[in-house]
Amino acid sequence: MATRTVTHVVQVATEQVRIPVARARVQRAVESVLRAERVRDAQLSVTFVSDRRMAALNWRHLGHRGSTDVISFGFVPVAIGAPVTGDVYIAPAVARRNALAHGVGIREELLRLVVHGTLHVLGHDHPVDEARYTSPMWRRQERLLQRALLSA
């Protein structure tokens, strides 16, 4: 029996913002989530954007005013067996504010958002209220984040 190859194409970009974490580390975090979720084929992009760009995305696609930390788009596969395809947008300035508010490092918070956004692309979801922090998705995210932090 032939084994099927695993293909993960992960692109990381920054749009006129600086991030305190290496792009390669972001890529490894996404790949770690894909492996843990047993995704064989995937094409994902992770783009770090300004608050202004994030606010525009938030308004255009979700109808919400202001910036947010992460927005993900998972696209319906074009055919059976087609790769999982999605885009994750992260606002580092919002992540920095969240990190300070929660007493965690900015690198940890950025990787948390990478994991969170990737799980959303894969179809995971959580409540929008405080229950999000005890949801199955959040617990999964935190386990996967610990893996990503340990595999520096």
Short mmCIF file of C-alpha atoms in Angstrom, two decimals, residues 8-141:
data_model
loop_
_atom_site.label_atom_id
_atom_site.label_comp_id
_atom_site.label_asym_id
_atom_site.label_seq_id
_atom_site.Cartn_x
_atom_site.Cartn_y
_atom_site.Cartn_z
CA HIS A 8 1.53 21.85 3.70
CA VAL A 9 2.13 25.15 1.96
CA VAL A 10 2.26 27.92 4.56
CA GLN A 11 3.04 31.49 3.59
CA VAL A 12 3.78 34.16 6.18
CA ALA A 13 3.76 37.85 5.31
CA THR A 14 3.79 41.20 7.02
CA GLU A 15 2.05 44.26 5.64
CA GLN A 16 4.09 47.22 6.89
CA VAL A 17 4.20 45.92 10.48
CA ARG A 18 7.01 44.39 12.51
CA ILE A 19 6.58 41.20 14.48
CA PRO A 20 8.85 39.97 17.29
CA VAL A 21 8.65 36.35 16.18
CA ALA A 22 10.43 34.74 13.24
CA ARG A 23 8.34 33.91 10.20
CA ALA A 24 9.80 30.40 10.25
CA ARG A 25 8.46 29.93 13.79
CA VAL A 26 4.99 31.08 12.68
CA GLN A 27 5.16 28.61 9.81
CA ARG A 28 6.19 25.78 12.16
CA ALA A 29 3.30 26.61 14.50
CA VAL A 30 0.80 26.35 11.63
CA GLU A 31 2.35 23.09 10.44
CA SER A 32 2.21 21.71 13.98
CA VAL A 33 -1.54 22.41 14.15
CA LEU A 34 -2.10 20.85 10.73
CA ARG A 35 -0.23 17.69 11.78
CA ALA A 36 -2.08 17.49 15.11
CA GLU A 37 -5.40 17.87 13.29
CA ARG A 38 -4.32 15.20 10.76
CA VAL A 39 -4.63 17.54 7.77
CA ARG A 40 -2.72 16.03 4.88
CA ASP A 41 -2.93 18.81 2.32
CA ALA A 42 -3.23 22.50 3.10
CA GLN A 43 -2.48 25.91 1.68
CA LEU A 44 -2.61 28.62 4.33
CA SER A 45 -1.42 32.17 4.51
CA VAL A 46 -0.79 34.10 7.71
CA THR A 47 -0.57 37.85 7.24
CA PHE A 48 0.28 40.35 9.96
CA VAL A 49 -1.50 43.64 9.34
CA SER A 50 -1.88 47.11 10.83
CA ASP A 51 -4.78 48.05 13.12
CA ARG A 52 -6.21 50.13 10.29
CA ARG A 53 -6.14 47.22 7.81
CA MET A 54 -7.63 44.87 10.43
CA ALA A 55 -10.45 47.33 11.16
CA ALA A 56 -11.24 47.47 7.44
CA LEU A 57 -11.29 43.66 7.20
CA ASN A 58 -13.42 43.43 10.34
CA TRP A 59 -15.97 45.90 8.94
CA ARG A 60 -16.04 44.51 5.41
CA HIS A 61 -16.31 40.82 6.27
CA LEU A 62 -17.89 40.71 9.73
CA GLY A 63 -19.74 44.02 10.00
CA HIS A 64 -17.91 44.91 13.23
CA ARG A 65 -16.38 48.30 13.93
CA GLY A 66 -12.78 48.63 15.03
CA SER A 67 -9.78 46.38 14.96
CA THR A 68 -9.60 42.87 16.36
CA ASP A 69 -6.74 40.49 17.04
CA VAL A 70 -7.35 37.75 14.45
CA ILE A 71 -9.68 37.05 11.54
CA SER A 72 -9.65 33.75 9.63
CA PHE A 73 -11.16 32.68 6.36
CA GLY A 74 -11.47 29.01 5.50
CA PHE A 75 -12.47 28.31 1.92
CA VAL A 76 -14.67 25.45 0.77
CA PRO A 77 -12.56 22.81 -1.00
CA VAL A 78 -12.92 22.98 -4.78
CA ALA A 79 -13.14 19.19 -5.02
CA ILE A 80 -13.11 16.08 -2.87
CA GLY A 81 -9.58 15.58 -1.63
CA ALA A 82 -8.60 19.16 -2.43
CA PRO A 83 -6.32 20.86 0.08
CA VAL A 84 -7.65 22.85 3.00
CA THR A 85 -7.24 26.48 1.99
CA GLY A 86 -7.42 29.55 4.18
CA ASP A 87 -6.14 32.94 5.20
CA VAL A 88 -5.38 34.18 8.70
CA TYR A 89 -4.95 37.89 9.45
CA ILE A 90 -3.38 39.03 12.72
CA ALA A 91 -3.01 42.56 14.11
CA PRO A 92 0.22 42.64 16.18
CA ALA A 93 -0.75 45.91 17.91
CA VAL A 94 -3.97 44.35 19.22
CA ALA A 95 -2.02 41.23 20.20
CA ARG A 96 0.42 43.41 22.14
CA ARG A 97 -2.43 45.09 24.06
CA ASN A 98 -4.01 41.70 24.80
CA ALA A 99 -0.68 40.29 25.97
CA LEU A 100 -0.23 43.17 28.41
CA ALA A 101 -3.81 42.84 29.67
CA HIS A 102 -3.42 39.09 30.28
CA GLY A 103 0.14 39.17 31.61
CA VAL A 104 1.70 37.07 28.85
CA GLY A 105 4.55 37.74 26.44
CA ILE A 106 3.86 39.18 23.01
CA ARG A 107 5.51 36.21 21.26
CA GLU A 108 3.25 33.81 23.14
CA GLU A 109 0.18 35.87 22.29
CA LEU A 110 1.10 36.05 18.60
CA LEU A 111 1.61 32.29 18.46
CA ARG A 112 -1.71 31.83 20.31
CA LEU A 113 -3.41 33.83 17.55
CA VAL A 114 -1.64 31.80 14.85
CA VAL A 115 -2.92 28.58 16.42
CA HIS A 116 -6.37 30.09 17.01
CA GLY A 117 -6.69 31.34 13.44
CA THR A 118 -5.51 28.02 12.00
CA LEU A 119 -8.08 26.12 14.06
CA HIS A 120 -10.81 28.45 12.73
CA VAL A 121 -9.68 27.77 9.15
CA LEU A 122 -10.04 24.06 9.93
CA GLY A 123 -13.64 24.59 11.04
CA HIS A 124 -13.31 24.84 14.82
CA ASP A 125 -15.44 27.44 16.57
CA HIS A 126 -16.17 28.79 20.04
CA PRO A 127 -18.79 30.94 21.79
CA VAL A 128 -18.35 34.70 21.45
CA ASP A 129 -18.81 35.44 25.15
CA GLU A 130 -16.66 34.54 28.17
CA ALA A 131 -17.55 30.86 27.62
CA ARG A 132 -14.98 30.87 24.82
CA TYR A 133 -12.23 30.41 27.43
CA THR A 134 -13.65 27.08 28.58
CA SER A 135 -14.77 25.82 25.15
CA PRO A 136 -13.31 22.67 23.57
CA MET A 137 -11.67 24.81 20.87
CA TRP A 138 -9.94 27.01 23.45
CA ARG A 139 -8.66 24.01 25.39
CA ARG A 140 -7.36 22.46 22.16
CA GLN A 141 -5.75 25.77 21.20
#
